[in-house]
Coordinates of C-alpha atoms and ligand atoms in Angstrom, one line a residue:
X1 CA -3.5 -50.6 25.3
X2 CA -3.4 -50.8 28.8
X3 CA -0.7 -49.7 30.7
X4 CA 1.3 -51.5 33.5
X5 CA 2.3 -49.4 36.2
X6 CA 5.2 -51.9 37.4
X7 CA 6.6 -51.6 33.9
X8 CA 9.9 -49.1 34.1
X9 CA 8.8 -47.9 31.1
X10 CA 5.1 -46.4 32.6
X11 CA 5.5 -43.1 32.9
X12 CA 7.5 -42.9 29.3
X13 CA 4.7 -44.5 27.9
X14 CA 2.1 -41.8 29.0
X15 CA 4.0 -39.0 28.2
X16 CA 3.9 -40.4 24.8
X17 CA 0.6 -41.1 24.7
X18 CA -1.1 -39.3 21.7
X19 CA -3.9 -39.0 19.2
X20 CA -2.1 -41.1 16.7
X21 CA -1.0 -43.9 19.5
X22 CA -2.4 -47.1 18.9
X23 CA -3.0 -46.7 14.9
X24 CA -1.7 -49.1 12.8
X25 CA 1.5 -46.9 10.6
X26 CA 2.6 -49.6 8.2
X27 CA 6.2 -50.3 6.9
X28 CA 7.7 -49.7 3.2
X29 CA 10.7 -51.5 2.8
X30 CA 13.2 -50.0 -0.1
X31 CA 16.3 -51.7 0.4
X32 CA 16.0 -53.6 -3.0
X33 CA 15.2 -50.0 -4.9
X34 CA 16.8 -47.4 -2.4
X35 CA 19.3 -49.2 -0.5
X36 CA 20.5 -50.5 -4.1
X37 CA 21.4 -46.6 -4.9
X38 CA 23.8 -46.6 -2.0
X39 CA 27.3 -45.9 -2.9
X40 CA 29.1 -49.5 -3.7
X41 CA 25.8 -51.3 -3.0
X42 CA 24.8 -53.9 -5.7
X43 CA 22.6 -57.1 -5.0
X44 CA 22.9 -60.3 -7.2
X45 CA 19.6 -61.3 -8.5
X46 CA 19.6 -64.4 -6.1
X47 CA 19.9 -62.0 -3.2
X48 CA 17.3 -59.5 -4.2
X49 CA 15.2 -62.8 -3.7
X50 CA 16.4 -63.7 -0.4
X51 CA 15.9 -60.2 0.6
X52 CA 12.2 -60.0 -0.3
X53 CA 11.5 -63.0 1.1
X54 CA 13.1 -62.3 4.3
X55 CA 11.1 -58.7 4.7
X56 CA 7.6 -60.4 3.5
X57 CA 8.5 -62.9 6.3
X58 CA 9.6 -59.9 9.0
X59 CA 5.8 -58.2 8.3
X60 CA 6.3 -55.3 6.2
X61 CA 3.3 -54.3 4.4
X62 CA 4.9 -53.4 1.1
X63 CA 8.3 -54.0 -0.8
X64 CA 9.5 -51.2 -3.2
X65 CA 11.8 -52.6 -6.2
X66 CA 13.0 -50.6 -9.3
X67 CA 12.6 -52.9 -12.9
X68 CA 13.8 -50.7 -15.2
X69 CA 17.3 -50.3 -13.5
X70 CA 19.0 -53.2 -15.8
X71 CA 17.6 -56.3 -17.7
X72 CA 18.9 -58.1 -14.3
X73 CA 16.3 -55.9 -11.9
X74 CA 13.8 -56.8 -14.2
X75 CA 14.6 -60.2 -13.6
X76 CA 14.5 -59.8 -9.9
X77 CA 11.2 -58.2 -10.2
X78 CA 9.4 -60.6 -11.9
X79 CA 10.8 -63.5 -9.3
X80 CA 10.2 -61.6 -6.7
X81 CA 6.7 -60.6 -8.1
X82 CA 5.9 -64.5 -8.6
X83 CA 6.8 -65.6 -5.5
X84 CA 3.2 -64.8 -4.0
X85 CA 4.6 -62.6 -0.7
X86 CA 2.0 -61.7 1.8
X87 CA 3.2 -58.1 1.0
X88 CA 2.5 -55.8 -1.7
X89 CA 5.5 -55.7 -4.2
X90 CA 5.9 -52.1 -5.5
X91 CA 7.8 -51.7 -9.0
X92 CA 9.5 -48.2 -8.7
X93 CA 9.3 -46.2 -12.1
X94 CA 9.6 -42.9 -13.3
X95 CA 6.7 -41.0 -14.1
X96 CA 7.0 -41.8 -18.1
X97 CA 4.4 -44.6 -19.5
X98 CA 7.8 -47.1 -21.7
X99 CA 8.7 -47.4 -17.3
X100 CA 5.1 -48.0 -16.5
X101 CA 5.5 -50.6 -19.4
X102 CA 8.5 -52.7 -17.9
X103 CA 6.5 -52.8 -15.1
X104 CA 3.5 -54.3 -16.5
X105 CA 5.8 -56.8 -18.4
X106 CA 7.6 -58.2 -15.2
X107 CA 3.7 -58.9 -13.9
X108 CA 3.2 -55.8 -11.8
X109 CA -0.1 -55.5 -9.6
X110 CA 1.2 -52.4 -8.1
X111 CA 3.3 -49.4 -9.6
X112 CA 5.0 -46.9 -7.8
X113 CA 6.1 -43.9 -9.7
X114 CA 7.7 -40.6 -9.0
X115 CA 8.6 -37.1 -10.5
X116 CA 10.4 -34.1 -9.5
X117 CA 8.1 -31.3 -8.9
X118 CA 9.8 -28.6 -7.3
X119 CA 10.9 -26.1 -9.9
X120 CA 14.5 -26.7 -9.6
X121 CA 13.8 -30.6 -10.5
X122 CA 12.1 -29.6 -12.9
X123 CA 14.3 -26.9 -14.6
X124 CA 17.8 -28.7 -13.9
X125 CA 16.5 -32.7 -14.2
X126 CA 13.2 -32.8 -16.1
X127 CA 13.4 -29.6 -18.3
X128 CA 9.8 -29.3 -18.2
X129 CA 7.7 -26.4 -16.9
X130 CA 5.3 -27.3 -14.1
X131 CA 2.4 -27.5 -16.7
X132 CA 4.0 -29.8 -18.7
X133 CA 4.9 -31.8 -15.7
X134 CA 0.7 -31.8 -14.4
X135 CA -0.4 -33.1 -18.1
X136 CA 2.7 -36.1 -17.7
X137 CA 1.8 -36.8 -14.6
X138 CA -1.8 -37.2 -14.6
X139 CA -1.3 -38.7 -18.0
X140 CA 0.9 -41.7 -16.8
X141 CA -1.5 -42.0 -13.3
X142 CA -4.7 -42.6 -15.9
X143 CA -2.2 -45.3 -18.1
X144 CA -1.6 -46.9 -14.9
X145 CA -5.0 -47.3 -13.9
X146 CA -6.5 -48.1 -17.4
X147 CA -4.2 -50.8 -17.1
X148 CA -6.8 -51.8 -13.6
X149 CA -3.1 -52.2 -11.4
X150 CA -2.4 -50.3 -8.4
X151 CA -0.6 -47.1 -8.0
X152 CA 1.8 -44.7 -5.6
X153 CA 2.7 -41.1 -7.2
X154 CA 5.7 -39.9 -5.5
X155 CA 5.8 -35.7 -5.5
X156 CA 9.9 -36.1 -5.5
X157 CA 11.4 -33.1 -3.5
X158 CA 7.5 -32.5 -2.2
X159 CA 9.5 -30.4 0.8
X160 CA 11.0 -27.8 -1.9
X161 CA 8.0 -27.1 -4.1
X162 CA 5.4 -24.4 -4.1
X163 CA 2.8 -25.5 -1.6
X164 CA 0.2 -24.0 -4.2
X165 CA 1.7 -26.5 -7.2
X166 CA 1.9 -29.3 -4.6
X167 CA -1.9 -29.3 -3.6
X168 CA -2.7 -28.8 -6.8
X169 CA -1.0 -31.9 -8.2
X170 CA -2.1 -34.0 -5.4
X171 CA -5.7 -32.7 -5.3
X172 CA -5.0 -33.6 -9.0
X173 CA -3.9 -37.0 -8.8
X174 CA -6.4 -37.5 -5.9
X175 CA -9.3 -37.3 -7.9
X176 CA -8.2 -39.8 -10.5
X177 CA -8.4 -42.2 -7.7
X178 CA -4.8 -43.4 -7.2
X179 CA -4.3 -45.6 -3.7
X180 CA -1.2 -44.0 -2.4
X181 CA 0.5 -40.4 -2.3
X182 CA 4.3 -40.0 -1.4
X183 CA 5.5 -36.9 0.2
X184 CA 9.4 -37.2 0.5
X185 CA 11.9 -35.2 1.9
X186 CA 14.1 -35.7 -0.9
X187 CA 17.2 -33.9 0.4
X188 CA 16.8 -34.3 4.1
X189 CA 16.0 -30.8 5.0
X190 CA 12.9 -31.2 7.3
X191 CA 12.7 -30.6 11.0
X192 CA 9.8 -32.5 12.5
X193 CA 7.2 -29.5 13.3
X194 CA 7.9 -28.8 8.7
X195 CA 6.7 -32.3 7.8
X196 CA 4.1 -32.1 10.2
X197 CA 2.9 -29.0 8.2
X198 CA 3.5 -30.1 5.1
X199 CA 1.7 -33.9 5.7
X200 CA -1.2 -31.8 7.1
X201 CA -1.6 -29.8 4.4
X202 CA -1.8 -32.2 1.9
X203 CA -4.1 -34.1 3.7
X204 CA -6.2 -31.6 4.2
X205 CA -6.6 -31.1 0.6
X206 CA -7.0 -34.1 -0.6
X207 CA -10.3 -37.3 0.0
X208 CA -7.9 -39.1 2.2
X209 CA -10.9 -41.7 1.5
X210 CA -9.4 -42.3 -1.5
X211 CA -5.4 -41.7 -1.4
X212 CA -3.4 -42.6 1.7
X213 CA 0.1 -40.9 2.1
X214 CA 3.3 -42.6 2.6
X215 CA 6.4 -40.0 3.9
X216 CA 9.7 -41.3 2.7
X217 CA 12.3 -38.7 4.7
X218 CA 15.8 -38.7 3.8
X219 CA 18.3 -38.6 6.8
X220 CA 21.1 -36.1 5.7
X221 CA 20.9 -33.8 9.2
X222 CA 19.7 -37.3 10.8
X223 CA 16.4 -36.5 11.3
X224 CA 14.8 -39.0 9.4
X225 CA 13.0 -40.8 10.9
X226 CA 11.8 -38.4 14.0
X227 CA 10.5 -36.3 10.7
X228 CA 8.8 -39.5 9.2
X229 CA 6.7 -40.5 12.3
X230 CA 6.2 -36.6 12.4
X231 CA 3.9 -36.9 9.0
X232 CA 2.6 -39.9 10.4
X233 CA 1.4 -37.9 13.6
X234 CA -0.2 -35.9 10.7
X235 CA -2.1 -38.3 8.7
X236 CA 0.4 -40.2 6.8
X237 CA 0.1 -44.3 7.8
X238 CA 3.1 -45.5 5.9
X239 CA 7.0 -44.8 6.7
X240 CA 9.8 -46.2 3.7
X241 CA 12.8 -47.5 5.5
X242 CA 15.6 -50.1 4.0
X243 CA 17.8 -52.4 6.3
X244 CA 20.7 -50.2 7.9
X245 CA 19.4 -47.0 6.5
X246 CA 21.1 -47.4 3.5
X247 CA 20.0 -45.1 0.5
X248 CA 21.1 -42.4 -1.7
X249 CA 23.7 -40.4 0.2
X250 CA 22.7 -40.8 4.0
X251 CA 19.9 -42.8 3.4
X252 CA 16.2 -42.7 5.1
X253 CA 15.2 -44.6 8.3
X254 CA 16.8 -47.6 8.8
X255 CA 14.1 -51.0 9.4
X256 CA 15.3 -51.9 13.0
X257 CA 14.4 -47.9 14.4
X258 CA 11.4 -47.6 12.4
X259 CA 10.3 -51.2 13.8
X260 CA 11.1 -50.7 17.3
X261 CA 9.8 -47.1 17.5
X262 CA 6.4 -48.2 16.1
X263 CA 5.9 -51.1 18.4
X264 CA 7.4 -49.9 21.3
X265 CA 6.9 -46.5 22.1
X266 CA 3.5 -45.6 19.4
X267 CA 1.9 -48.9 20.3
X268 CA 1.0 -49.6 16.3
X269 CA -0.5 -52.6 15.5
X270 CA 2.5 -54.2 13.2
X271 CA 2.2 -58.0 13.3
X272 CA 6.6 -57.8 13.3
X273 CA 8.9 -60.3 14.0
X274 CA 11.3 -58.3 15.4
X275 CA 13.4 -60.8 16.9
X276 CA 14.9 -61.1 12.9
X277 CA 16.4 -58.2 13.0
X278 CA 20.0 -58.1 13.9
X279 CA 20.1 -61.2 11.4
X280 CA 18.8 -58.7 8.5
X281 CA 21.5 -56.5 9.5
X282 CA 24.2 -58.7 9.5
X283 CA 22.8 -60.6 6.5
X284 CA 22.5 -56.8 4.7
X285 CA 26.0 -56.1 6.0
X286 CA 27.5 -59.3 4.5
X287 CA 26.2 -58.8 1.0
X288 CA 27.5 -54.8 0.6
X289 CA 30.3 -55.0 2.5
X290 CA 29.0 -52.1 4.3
X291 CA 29.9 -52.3 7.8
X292 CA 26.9 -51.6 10.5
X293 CA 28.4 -48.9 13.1
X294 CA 28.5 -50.7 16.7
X295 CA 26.8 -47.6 18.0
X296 CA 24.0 -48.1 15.7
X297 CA 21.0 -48.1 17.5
X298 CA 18.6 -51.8 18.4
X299 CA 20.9 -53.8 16.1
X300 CA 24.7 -52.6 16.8
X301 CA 27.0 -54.2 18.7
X302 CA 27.1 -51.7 21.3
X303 CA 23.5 -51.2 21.6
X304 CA 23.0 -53.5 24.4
X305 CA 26.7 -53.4 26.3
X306 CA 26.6 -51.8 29.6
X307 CA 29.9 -50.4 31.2
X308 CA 30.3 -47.7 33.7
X309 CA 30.1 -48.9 37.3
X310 CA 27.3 -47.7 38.7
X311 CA 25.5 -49.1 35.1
X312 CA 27.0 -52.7 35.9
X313 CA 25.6 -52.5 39.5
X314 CA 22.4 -51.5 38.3
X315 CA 22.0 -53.8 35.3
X316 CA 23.8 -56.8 37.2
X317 CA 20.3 -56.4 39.7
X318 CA 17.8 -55.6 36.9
X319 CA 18.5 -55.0 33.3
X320 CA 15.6 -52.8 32.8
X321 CA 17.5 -50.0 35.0
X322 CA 19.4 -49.3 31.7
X323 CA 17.3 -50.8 28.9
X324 CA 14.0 -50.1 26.9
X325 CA 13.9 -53.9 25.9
X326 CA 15.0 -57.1 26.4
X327 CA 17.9 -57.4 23.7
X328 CA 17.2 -60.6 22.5
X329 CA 13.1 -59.0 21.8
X330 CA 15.3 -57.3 18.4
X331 CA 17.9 -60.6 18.0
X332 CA 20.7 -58.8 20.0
X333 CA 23.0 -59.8 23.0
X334 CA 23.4 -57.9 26.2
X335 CA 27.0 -57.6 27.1
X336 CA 28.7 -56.3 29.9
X337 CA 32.2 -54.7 29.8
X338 CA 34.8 -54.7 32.4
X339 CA 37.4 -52.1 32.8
X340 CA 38.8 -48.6 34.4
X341 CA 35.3 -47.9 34.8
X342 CA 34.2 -50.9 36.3
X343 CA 33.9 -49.7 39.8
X344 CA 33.4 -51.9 43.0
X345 CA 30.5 -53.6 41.7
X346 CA 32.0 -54.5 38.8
X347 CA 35.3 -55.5 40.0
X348 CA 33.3 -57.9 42.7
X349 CA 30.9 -59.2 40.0
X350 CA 34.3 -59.6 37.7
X351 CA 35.7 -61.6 40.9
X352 CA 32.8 -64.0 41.7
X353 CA 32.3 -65.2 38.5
X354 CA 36.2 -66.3 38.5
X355 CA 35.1 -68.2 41.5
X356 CA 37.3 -66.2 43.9
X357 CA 35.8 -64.7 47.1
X358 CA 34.6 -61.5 47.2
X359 CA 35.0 -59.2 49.8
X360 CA 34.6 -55.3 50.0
X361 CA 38.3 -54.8 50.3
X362 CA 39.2 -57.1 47.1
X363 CA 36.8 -55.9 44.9
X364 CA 38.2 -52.3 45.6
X365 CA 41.7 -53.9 45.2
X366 CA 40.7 -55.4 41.8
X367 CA 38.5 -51.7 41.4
X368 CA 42.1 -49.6 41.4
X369 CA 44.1 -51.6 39.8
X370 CA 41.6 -51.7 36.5
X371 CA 42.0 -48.1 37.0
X372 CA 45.4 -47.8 37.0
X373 CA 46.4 -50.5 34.0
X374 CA 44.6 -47.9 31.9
X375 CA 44.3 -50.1 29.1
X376 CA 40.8 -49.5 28.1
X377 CA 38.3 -52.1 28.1
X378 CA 39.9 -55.5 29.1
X379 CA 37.2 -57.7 29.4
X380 CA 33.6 -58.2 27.7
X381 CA 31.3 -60.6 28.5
X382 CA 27.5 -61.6 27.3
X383 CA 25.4 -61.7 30.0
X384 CA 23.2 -64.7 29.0
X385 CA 20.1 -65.9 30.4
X386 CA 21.5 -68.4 32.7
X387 CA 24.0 -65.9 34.0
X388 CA 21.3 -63.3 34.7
X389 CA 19.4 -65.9 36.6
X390 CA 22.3 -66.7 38.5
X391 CA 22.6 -63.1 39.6
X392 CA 19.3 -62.0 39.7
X393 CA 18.3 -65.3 41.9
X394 CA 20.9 -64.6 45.0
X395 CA 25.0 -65.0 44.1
X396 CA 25.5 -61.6 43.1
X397 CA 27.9 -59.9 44.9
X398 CA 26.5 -57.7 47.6
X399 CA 28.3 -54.7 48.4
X400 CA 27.7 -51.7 50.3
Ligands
HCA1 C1 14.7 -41.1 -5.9 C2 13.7 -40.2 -5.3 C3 13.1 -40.7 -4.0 C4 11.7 -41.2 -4.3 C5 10.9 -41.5 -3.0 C6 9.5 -42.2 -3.3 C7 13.1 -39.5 -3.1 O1 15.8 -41.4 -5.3 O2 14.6 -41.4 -7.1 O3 9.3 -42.7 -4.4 O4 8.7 -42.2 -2.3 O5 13.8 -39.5 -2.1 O6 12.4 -38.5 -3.4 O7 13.8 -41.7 -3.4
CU2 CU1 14.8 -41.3 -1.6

């Protein structure tokens, strides 16, 4: 990647310049399996459809679904399976082989499946002890690949097991050849440096020739995905995210951050179309009824609204004073908003685009008395392109 030193964003970019810059960390998308296990979230079959086919056409590299949920997920499956996506369709099952089956029947070519290893999953969930839990495991890895279809293990709660049981179940699985290894943090409870560690040290023991590792982080302290691209710093090439985050409790990274954080600021080779992603959102949003937080980073409506005065007067000159990206790069709109904080500049910008002169003394009139209204935000505006060129060509107001 070359860098462009007239880019605002320069000296940002070297400082995050590292080993793993520039490697291609590929995109899981889970919203059909673990957005689907987000309180009130429920997809109709038709949707589940829609979804896939909007995330094969975004560029994620795989798409996770669960079959065995209802007879209606099955269906989905199969569709969605049919369908002939560019990316890999992943049927989600637990680690027993009547799962493995449902996958097979709904025409899987890959499986995903997953057990709790940690000894409390496996004392309060499974009720197996961790030998037990080795023989299933490797058991229902060796059905799936007799079978000649793909496969993930997931090591479910992989942050809360005995690092000696979880190197020896990977190095385990390793050598029976599977394709993929997940190392979750199953209950959010990772700081970066941790999943660092513990992607390191399961890559370290295992042929990485063989199995690549995918880190699915849940986001319960919010750290998701700054602990996700964390294991990917340490050999993992494959984050799981769903739109808007959504997921069992908190959820795990949401599409939009993961997106933007891998092509913007690690420089990974993602073929994305980017520019779909507040429309995933809002689509998302408009099937659960969930509502998308306005502070929600890339695709929220405040994510691109600029507001205190000395912002305006910045942004009003050059955008890029205030932002990492051209909104409309993710789908969004720049807005600016107008105010008891809008200052001078923003009070003589508010004034010239009502066509009214624009003097010093006015726009510090206009200035005070959006001060002393004090009610809030009274005006917003988008800031489109013709505006910007309007300003950025030679009518904005110039104030000292
Ligand atoms: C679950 C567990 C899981 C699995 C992750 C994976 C987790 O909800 O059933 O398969 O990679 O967080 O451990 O989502
Ligand atoms: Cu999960």
């Amino acid at each position: 990647m070359s860098l462009n030193s007239e880019d605002p964003n320069y000296y940002a970019h070297i400082y995050n310049e590292s080993d793993s810059a520039n490697k291609k960390i590929r995109i899981l998308d889970s919203t059909l399996r673990e957005g689907e296990q987000h309180p009130g979230v429920s997809f109709s079959v038709k949707q589940r459809i829609q979804i896939a086919w909007m995330l094969d056409s975004f560029g994620v590299d795989q798409i996770e679904i669960s079959p065995v949920v209802s007879p209606d997920h099955a269906e989905a499956t199969r569709t969605i399976i049919r369908q002939g996506l560019r990316a890999d369709i992943l049927a989600h099952v637990r680690a027993i082989k009547s799962d493995v089956d449902v996958a097979i029947s709904c025409g899987a070519t890959w499986v995903a499946t997953y057990m709790g290893i940690s000894d409390i999953h496996l004392s309060a969930k499974l009720k197996i002890t961790r030998e037990q839990a080795k023989i299933r495991a490797l058991e229902v890895v060796d059905y799936i690949k007799s079978h000649g279809l793909k496969a993930r293990f997931t090591m479910e709660d992989a942050s809360r097991t005995d690092p000696v049981f979880l190197v020896d179940m990977c190095r385990e699985i390793n050598r029976l050849g599977i394709e993929r290894i997940s190392i979750p943090d199953t209950v959010g409870i990772m700081r970066p440096t941790g999943m660092h560690n513990l992607v390191k040290m399961v890559r370290e023991s295992i042929d990485v020739s063989k199995s690549s590792i995918d880190v699915h982080c849940h986001n319960d302290i919010g750290l998701a995905l700054a602990n996700a691209l964390a294991g990917c710093d340490a050999g993992a090439d494959q984050i799981h995210t769903t739109i808007d985050g959504l997921g069992e409790r908190t959820g795990i990274p949401t599409l939009a951050e993961t997106a933007v954080a891998l092509m913007l600021i690690y420089k990974s080779s993602n073929d994305l179309r980017l520019h779909m992603l507040k429309d995933l959102s809002r689509t998302i949003s408009q099937y659960t009824g969930v509502e998308v937080p306005a502070s929600k980073p890339v695709v929220g409506d405040s994510a691109y609204k600029h507001k205190a005065g000395t912002h305006l007067a910045a942004i009003l000159r050059n955008p890029s004073a205030y932002e990492i990206l051209e909104p409309k790069t993710v789908g969004n709109r720049r807005k600016i908003v107008f105010g008891e904080l809008a200052g001078k500049n923003g009070a003589a910008y508010l004034l010239s685009m009502l066509g009214l002169e624009t003097s010093g003394h006015e726009a510090e009139t206009l200035a005070r008395g959006l001060k002393q209204l004090r009610m809030g935000d009274i005006l917003e505006l988008y800031l489109d392109e013709k505006l910007e060129k309007k300003i950025l060509n030679d009518t904005a107001p110039k104030i000292n």
